[in-house]
Coordinates of C-alpha atoms in Angstrom, one line a residue:
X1 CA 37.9 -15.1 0.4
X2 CA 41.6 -16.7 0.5
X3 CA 40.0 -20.3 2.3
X4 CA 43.5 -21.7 2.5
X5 CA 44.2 -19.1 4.8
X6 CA 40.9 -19.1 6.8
X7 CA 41.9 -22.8 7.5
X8 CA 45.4 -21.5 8.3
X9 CA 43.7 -19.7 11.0
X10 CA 42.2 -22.2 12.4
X11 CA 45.1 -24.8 12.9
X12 CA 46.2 -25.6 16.1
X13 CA 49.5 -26.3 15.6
X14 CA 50.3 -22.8 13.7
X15 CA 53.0 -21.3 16.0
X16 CA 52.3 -17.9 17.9
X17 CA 55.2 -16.7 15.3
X18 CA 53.4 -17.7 12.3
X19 CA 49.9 -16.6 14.2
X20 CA 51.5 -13.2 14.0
X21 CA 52.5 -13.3 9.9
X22 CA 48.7 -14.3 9.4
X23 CA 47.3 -11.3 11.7
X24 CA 49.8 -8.8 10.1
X25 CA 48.1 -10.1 6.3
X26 CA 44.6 -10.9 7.5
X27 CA 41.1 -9.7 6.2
X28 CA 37.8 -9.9 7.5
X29 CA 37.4 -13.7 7.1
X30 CA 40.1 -14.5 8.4
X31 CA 40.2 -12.4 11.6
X32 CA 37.1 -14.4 12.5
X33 CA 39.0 -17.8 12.4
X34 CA 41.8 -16.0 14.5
X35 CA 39.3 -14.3 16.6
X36 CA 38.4 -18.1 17.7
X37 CA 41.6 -19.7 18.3
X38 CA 42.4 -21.1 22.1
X39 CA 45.4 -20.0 21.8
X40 CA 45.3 -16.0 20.7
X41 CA 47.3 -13.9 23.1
X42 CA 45.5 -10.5 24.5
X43 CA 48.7 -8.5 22.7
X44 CA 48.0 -10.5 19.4
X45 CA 44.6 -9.7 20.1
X46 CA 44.8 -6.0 20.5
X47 CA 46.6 -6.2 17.1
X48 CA 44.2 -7.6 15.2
X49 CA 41.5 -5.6 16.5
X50 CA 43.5 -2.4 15.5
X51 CA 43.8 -4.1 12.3
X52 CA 41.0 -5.7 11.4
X53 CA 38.1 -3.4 12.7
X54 CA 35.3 -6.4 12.1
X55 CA 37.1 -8.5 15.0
X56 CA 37.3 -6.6 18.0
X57 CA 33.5 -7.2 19.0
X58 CA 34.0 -11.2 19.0
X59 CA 37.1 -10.8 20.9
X60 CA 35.5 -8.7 23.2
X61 CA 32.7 -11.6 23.5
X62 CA 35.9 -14.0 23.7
X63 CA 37.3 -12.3 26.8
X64 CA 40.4 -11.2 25.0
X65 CA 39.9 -7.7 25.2
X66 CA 39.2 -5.0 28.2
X67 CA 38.1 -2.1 28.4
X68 CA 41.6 -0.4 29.0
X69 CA 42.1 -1.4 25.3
X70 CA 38.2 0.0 23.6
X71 CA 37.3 3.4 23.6
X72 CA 33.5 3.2 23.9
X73 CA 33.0 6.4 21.5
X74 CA 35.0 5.5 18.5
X75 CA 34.2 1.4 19.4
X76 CA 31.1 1.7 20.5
X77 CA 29.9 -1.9 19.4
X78 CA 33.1 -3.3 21.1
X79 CA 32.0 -1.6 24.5
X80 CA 28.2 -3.0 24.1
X81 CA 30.3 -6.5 23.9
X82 CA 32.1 -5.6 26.9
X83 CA 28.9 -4.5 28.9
X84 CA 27.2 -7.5 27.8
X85 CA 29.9 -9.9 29.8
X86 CA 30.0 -7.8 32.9
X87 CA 33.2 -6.6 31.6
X88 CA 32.9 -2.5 30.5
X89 CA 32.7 -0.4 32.4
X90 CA 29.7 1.0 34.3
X91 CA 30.1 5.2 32.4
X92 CA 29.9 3.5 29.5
X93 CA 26.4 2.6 29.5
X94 CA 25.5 6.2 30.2
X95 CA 27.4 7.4 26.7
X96 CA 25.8 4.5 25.0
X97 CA 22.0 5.1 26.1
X98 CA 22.3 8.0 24.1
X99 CA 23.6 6.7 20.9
X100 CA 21.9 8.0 18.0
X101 CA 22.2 4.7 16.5
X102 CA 18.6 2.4 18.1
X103 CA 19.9 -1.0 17.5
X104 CA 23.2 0.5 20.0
X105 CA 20.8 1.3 22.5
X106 CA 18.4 -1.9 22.1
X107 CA 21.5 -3.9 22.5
X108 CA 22.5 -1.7 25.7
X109 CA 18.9 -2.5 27.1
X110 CA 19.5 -6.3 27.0
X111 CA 22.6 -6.0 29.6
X112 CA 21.8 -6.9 32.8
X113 CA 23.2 -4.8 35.9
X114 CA 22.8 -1.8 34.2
X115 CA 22.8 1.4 36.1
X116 CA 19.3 2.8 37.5
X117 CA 19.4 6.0 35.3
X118 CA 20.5 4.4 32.3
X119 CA 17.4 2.2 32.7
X120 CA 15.2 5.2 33.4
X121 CA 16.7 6.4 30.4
X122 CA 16.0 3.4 28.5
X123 CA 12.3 3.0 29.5
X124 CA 12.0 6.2 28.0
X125 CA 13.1 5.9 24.5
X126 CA 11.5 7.8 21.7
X127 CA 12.2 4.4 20.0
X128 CA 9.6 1.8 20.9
X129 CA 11.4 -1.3 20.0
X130 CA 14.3 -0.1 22.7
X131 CA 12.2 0.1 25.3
X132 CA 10.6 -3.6 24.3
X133 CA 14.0 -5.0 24.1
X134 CA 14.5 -3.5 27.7
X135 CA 10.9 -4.7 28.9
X136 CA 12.1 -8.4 27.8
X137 CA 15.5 -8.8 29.8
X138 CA 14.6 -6.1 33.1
X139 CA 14.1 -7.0 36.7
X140 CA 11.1 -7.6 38.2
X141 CA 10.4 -4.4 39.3
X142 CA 10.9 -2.4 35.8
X143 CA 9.1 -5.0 34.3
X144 CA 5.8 -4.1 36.3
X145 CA 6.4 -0.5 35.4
X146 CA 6.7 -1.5 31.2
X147 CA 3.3 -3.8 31.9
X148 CA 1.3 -0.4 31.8
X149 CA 3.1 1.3 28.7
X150 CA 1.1 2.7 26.2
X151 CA 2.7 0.7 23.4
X152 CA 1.0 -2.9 23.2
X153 CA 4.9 -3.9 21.6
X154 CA 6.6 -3.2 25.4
X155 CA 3.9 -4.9 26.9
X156 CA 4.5 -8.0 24.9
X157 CA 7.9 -8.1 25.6
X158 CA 6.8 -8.4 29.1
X159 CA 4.7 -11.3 29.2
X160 CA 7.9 -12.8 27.8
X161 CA 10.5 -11.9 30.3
X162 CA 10.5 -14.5 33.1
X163 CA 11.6 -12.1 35.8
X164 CA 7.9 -10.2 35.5
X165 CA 5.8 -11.1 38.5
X166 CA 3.1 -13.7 38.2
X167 CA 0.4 -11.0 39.1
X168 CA 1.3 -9.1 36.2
X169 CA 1.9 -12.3 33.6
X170 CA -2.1 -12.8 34.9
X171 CA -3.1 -9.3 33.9
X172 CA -1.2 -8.9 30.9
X173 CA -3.3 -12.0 30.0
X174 CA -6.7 -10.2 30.7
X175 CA -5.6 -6.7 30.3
X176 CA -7.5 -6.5 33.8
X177 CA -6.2 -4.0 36.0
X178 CA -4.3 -1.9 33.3
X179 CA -5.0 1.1 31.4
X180 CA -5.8 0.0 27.6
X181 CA -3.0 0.5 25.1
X182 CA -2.8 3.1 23.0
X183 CA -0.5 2.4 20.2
X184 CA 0.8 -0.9 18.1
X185 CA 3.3 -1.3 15.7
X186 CA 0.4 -1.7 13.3
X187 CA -1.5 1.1 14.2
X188 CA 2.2 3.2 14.1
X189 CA 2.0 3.0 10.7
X190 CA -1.1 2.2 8.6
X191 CA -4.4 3.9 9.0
X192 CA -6.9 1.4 11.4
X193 CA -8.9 -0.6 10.4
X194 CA -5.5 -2.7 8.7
X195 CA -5.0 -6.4 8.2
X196 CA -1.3 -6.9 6.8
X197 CA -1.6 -9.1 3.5
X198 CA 0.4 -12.1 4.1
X199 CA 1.8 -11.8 0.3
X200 CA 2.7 -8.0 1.0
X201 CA 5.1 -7.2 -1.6
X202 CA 6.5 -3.9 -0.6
X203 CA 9.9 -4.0 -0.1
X204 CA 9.9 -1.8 3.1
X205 CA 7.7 -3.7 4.7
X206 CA 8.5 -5.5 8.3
X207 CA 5.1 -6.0 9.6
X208 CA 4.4 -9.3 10.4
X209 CA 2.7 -12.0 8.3
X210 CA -1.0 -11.1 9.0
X211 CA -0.4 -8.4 11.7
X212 CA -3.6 -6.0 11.9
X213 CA -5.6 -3.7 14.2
X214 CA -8.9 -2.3 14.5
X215 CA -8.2 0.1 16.8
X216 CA -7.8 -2.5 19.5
X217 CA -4.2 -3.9 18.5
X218 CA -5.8 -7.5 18.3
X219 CA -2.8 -8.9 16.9
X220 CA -0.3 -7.6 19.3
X221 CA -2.6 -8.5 22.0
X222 CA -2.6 -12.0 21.0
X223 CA 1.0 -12.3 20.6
X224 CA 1.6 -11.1 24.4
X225 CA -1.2 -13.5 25.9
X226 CA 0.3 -16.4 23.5
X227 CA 3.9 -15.3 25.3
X228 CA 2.2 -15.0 28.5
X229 CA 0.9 -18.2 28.5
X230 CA 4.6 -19.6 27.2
X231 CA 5.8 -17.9 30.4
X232 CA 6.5 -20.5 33.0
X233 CA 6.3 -17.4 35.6
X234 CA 2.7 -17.1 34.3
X235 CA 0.3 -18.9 37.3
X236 CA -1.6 -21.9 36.1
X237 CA -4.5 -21.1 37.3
X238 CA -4.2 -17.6 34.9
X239 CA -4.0 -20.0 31.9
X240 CA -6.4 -23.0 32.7
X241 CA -9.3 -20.5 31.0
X242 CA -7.8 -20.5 27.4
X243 CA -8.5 -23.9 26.9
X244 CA -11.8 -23.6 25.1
X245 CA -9.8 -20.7 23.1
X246 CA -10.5 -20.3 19.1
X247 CA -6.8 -19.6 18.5
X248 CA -4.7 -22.8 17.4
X249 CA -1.4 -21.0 18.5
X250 CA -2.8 -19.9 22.2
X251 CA -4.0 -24.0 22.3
X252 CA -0.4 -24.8 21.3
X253 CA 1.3 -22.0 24.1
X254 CA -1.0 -23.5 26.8
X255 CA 0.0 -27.3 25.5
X256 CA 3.6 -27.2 26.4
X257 CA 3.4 -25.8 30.1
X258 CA 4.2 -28.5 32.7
X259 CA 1.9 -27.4 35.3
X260 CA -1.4 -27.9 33.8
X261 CA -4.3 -29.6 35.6
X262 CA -5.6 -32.8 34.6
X263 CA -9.1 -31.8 33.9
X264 CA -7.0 -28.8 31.1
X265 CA -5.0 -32.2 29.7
X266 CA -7.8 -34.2 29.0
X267 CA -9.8 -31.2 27.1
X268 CA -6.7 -30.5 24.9
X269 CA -6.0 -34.3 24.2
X270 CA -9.2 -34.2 22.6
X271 CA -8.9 -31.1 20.4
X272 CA -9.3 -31.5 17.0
X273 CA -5.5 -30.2 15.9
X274 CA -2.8 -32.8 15.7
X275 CA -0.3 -30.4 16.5
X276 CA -2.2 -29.5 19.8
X277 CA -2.2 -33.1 20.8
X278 CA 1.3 -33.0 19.8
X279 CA 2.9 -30.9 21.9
X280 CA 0.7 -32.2 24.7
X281 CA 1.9 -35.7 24.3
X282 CA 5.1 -35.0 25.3
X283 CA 4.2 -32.9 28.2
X284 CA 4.7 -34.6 31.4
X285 CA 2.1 -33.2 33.2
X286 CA -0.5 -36.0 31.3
X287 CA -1.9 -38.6 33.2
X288 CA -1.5 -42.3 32.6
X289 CA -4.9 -42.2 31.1
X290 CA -4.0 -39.7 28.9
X291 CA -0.9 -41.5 28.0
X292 CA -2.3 -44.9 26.7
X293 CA -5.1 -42.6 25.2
X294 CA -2.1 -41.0 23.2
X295 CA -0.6 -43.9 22.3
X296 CA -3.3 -45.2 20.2
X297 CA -3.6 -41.2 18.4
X298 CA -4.2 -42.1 14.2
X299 CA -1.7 -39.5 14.2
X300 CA 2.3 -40.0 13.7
X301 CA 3.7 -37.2 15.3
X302 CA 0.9 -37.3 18.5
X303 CA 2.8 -41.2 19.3
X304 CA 6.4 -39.6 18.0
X305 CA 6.4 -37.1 20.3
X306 CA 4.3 -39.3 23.2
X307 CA 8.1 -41.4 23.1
X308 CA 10.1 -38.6 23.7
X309 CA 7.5 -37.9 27.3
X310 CA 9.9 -38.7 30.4
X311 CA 7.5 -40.4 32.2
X312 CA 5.9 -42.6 29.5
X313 CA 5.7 -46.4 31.1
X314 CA 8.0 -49.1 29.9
X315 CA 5.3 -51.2 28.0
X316 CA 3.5 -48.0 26.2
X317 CA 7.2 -47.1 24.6
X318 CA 8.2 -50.5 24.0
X319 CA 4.5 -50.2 22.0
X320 CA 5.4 -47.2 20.4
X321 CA 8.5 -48.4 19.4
X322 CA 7.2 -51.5 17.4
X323 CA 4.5 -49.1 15.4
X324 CA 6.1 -46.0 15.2
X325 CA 9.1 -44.2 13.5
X326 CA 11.0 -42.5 16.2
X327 CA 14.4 -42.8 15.3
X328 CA 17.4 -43.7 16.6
X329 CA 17.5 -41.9 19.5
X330 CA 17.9 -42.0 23.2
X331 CA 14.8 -41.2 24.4
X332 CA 14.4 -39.4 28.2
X333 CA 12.6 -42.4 29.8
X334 CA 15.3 -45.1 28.5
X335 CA 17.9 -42.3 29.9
X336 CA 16.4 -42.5 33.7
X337 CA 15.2 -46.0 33.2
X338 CA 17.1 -48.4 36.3
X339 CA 19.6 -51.2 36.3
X340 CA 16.5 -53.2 37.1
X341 CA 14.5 -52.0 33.9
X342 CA 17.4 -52.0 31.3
X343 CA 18.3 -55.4 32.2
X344 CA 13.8 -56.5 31.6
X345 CA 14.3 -54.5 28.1
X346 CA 17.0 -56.0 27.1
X347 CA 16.0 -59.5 27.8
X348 CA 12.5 -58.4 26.0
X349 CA 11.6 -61.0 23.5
X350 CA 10.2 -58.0 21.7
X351 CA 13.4 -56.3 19.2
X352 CA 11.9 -52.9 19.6
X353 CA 12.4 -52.9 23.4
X354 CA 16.0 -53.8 23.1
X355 CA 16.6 -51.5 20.5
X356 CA 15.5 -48.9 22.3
X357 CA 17.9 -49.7 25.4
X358 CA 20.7 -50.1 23.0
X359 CA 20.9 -46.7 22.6
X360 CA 22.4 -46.3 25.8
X361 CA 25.9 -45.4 26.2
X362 CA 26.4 -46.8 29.5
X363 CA 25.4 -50.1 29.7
X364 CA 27.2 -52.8 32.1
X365 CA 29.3 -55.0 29.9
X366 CA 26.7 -58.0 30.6
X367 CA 24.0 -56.3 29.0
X368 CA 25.9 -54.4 25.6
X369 CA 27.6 -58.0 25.5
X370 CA 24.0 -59.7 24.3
X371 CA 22.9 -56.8 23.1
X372 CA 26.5 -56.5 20.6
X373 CA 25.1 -60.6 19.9
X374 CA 21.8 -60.1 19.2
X375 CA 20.0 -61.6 16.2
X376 CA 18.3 -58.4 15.0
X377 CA 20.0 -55.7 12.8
X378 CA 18.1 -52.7 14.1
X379 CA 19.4 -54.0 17.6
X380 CA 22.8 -54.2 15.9
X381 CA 22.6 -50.9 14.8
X382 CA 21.6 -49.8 18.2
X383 CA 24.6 -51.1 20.2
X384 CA 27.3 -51.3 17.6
X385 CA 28.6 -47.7 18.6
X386 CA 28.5 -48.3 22.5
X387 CA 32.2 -48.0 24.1
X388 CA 33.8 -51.4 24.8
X389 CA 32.9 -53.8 22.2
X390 CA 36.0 -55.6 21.1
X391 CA 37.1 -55.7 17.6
X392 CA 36.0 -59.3 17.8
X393 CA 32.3 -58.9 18.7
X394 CA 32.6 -56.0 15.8
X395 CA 33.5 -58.2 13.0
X396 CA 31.0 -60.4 14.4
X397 CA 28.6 -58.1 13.8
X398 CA 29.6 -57.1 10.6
X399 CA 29.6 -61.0 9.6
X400 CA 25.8 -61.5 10.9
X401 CA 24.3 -58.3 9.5
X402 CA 26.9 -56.8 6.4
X403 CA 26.1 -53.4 4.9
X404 CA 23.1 -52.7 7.6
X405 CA 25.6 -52.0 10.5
X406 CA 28.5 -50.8 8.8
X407 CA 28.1 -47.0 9.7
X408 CA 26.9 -48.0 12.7
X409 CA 30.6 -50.4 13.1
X410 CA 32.9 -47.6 11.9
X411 CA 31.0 -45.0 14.5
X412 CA 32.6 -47.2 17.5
X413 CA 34.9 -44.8 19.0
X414 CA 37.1 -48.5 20.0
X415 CA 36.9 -49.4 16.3
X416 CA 40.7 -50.5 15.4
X417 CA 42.7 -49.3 12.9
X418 CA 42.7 -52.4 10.9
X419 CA 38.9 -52.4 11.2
X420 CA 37.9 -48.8 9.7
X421 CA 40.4 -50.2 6.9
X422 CA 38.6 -52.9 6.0
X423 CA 35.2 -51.2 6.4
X424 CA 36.7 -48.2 3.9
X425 CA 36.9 -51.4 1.0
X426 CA 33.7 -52.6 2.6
X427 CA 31.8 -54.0 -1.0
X428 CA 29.0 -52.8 -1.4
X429 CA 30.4 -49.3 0.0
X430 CA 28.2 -47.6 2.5
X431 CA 28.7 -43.9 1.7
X432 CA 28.0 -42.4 5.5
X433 CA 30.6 -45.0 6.6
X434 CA 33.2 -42.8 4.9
X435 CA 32.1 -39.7 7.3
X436 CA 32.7 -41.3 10.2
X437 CA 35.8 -43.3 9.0
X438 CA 37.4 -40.2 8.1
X439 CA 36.2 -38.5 11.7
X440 CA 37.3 -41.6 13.5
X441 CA 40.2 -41.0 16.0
X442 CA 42.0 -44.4 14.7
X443 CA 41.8 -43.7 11.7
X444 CA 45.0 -44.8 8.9
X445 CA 46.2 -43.3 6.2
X446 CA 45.2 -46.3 3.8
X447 CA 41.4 -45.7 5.4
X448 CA 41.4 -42.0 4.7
X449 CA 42.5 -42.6 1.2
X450 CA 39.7 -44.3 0.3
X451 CA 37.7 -41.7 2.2
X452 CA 39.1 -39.2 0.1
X453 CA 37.5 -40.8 -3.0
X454 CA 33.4 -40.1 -1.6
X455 CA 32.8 -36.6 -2.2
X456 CA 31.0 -36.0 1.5
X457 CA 33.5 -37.4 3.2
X458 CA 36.5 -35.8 1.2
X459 CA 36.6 -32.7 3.5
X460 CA 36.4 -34.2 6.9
X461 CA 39.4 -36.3 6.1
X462 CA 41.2 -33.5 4.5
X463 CA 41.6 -32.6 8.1
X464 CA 42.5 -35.9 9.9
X465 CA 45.8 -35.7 11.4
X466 CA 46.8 -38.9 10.2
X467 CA 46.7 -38.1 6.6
X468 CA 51.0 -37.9 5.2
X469 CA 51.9 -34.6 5.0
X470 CA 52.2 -34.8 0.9
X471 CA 48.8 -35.8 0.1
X472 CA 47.7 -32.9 2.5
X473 CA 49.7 -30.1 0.5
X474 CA 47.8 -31.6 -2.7
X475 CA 44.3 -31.0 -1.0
X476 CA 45.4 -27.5 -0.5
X477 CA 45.2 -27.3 -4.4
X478 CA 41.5 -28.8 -4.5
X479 CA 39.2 -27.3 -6.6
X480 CA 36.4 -27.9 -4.1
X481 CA 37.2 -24.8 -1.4
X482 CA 35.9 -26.7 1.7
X483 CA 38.3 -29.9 0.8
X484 CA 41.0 -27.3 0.7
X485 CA 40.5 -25.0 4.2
X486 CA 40.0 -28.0 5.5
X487 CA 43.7 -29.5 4.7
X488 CA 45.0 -26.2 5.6
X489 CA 43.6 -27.2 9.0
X490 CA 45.3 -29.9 9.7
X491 CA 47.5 -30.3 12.7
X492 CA 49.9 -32.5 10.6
X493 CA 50.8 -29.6 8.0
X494 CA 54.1 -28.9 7.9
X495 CA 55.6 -25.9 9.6
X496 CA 57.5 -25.0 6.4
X497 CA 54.5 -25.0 4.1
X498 CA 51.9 -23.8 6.5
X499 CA 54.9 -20.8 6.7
X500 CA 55.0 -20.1 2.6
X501 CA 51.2 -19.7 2.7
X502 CA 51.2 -16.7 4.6
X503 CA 52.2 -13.9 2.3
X504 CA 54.9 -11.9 3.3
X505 CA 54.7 -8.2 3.3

């Protein structure tokens, strides 16, 4: 792979002239960075697909190409691309439904607004997995067709597809009202009863871990009611009797949904499996009973994932806050909280409460005024990256707290040139400081330099535009590949040299 000219590719300031040179020389991996630019023509893109046979499907994807310029029987992946935007043409699905090639056809089966005897087609595969792929994206009334296949792997795929009814999410649950299933993918090709050894060693194997049948598909049938119950479409009142269910993954489906009743919540916040109570924690169909019972869990994640719920109170988060590791984050109820409540949490004598409202990117210059002054570094931290701090209250920062906050300092997107300079000499060095120093907007040349020197941060400023021109045609040379596409990127790049990189023929 020639990275130099991968980067090429991707420079914005490469003239169409030069964009044509690079086309006429390009391979594989470098098509795909051309394939990408804003800036690619539809001729120069009809060019490179005749060229370069591996980028006509993501220009397809990429609008650059129509179907006056594929021929859906030589290009027949390009034309899938196009019928997947809305863009081919409607024969064209009839030619591809009969593809010998199944993974052609199972893509085919996931484009909506196909024609009706193409999905009649479809639905009728000799290959199962088509008409599963088909069964997961359909409309409504295909899907209720699929639900009574004979293969247990299309009926999954409907309890997946959103668009099924909520009558047949129900039955698919119970398998009431449907004929039984005859076939799995299990029972396709081992001899009932089978259990598939999760440290299967044949090489041909694709079974999954631990799939088996008796004759009754038991794992396929518990991967549609675990979908089913995933299903948002699915009823509540279809799922509510699963909570007393042995399986720890059908407990963990039924966990997440937002419409579950109270008495369901409080069983499940009870269950023995942390990862149960997990997911239910940050559902925000729990009660405020539930809630402060969650909040006092022995387990991390269970309060982790309680402060990520939208409607957690105030005073349970600011609790979490002080006792557990959440991060720094904005969390969903400090995103909706009012002008009311952030001004009360940022007046809170408590530094985990004003922390947490520090994390907002929006606060009225009152508030991320104190906040930018406050005493406590993890507050600090918080607010130093908010908009609109002057390079006073900055420094002042930097003064008060040192090496804690300087990341945080050189992540203002207001942070002055003269200010990422002296935070690149910064003693002791914080070593993320160089990443977003040498991502920073104002950043200098002297700043970059020193960026240059930390090896994490040597390939992001390799690309910053304020780099001079001669110490980007050195990175080209780097021994380390990314440092080098990375300078070949850069907008600053000289015309002349970014022109003697492209061979010419």
């Amino acid at each position: 792979m020639n990275h130099v000219l991968c980067g090429l590719a991707a420079n914005v300031s490469l003239p169409s002239e030069l964009v044509d040179r690079l086309i006429a020389v390009a391979d594989a991996e470098i098509a795909a960075d051309l394939a990408h630019r804003a800036d690619l023509s539809h001729a120069q893109a009809v060019v490179l697909a005749s060229r370069v046979e591996e980028s006509a499907v993501p220009l397809a994807y990429a609008g650059l190409l129509t179907s006056a310029d594929v021929d859906p029987a030589t290009q027949p992946d390009v034309a899938l691309a196009l019928l997947a935007e809305r863009a081919g043409r409607p024969e064209w699905a009839l030619l591809l439904a009969e593809d010998p090639v199944a993974e052609r056809r199972e893509k085919l089966a996931t484009c909506s607004g196909l024609p009706l005897d193409v999905v009649e087609m479809l639905a009728a595969d000799s290959d199962v997995q088509v008409v599963a792929e088909l069964a997961l994206w359909t409309t409504p009334e295909t899907a209720t067709r699929l639900a009574a296949h004979p293969h247990a792997e299309v009926r999954r795929a409907v309890a997946a597809n959103e668009a099924t009814p909520p009558a047949v999410l129900a039955a698919l649950l119970t398998g009431e009202g449907l004929p039984p299933a005859q076939r799995c993918l299990v029972c396709d090709r081992e001899e009932t009863p089978f259990v598939h050894d999760p440290q299967c060693s044949r090489l041909d194997c694709d079974l999954a871990s631990g799939a088996s049948c008796d004759g009754s598909h038991e794992s396929t049938r518990h991967e549609t009611q675990q979908m089913a119950i995933r299903n948002p479409a699915t009823p509540a009142e279809a799922v509510v009797g699963f909570a007393g269910h042995p399986s720890l993954l059908l407990l963990w489906a039924l966990a997440g949904r937002p419409d579950l009743p109270s008495e369901v919540c409080a069983r499940l916040a009870v269950d023995s499996n942390p990862g149960v109570r997990a997911d239910l924690a940050e559902n925000p169909a729990i009660d405020d009973v539930l809630i402060h019972a969650l909040a006092t869990d022995p387990d991390h994640e269970v309060r982790r994932r309680l402060a990520h719920n939208p409607l957690v109170p105030l005073d349970v988060l600011t609790h979490l806050a002080s006792a557990t590791r959440i991060g720094a984050t904005l969390l969903p109820r400090i995103a909706s909280a009012s002008a009311d409540e952030v001004e009360k949490l940022a007046e809170s004598p408590n530094p985990a409460a004003r922390m947490l409202v520090a994390q907002r990117r929006d606060l009225s210059p009152a508030v991320r005024d104190a906040l930018a002054a406050d005493s406590d570094a993890k507050v600090a931290k918080s607010i130093a990256p908010h908009p609109g701090l002057s390079e006073g209250q900055l420094r002042t920062m930097l003064d008060r707290h040192g090496v804690r906050v300087v990341a945080k300092v050189a992540a203002n997107p207001d942070a002055t040139a003269a200010l990422l300079e002296d935070l690149a000499r910064h003693e002791p060095s914080v070593q993320k400081a160089f990443r977003e120093i040498a991502r920073h907007r104002n950043a200098s040349a002297p700043a970059l330099l020193a960026c240059l020197a930390d090896a994490r941060a040597r390939p992001i400023a390799a690309s910053h535009a304020a780099l001079p021109p001669p110490i980007i045609e050195e990175l080209l040379t780097d021994p380390d590949w990314r440092v080098a596409e990375a300078a070949a990127t850069n907008p600053s790049l000289s015309l002349a040299v970014m022109s003697d990189l492209i061979p010419r023929l």
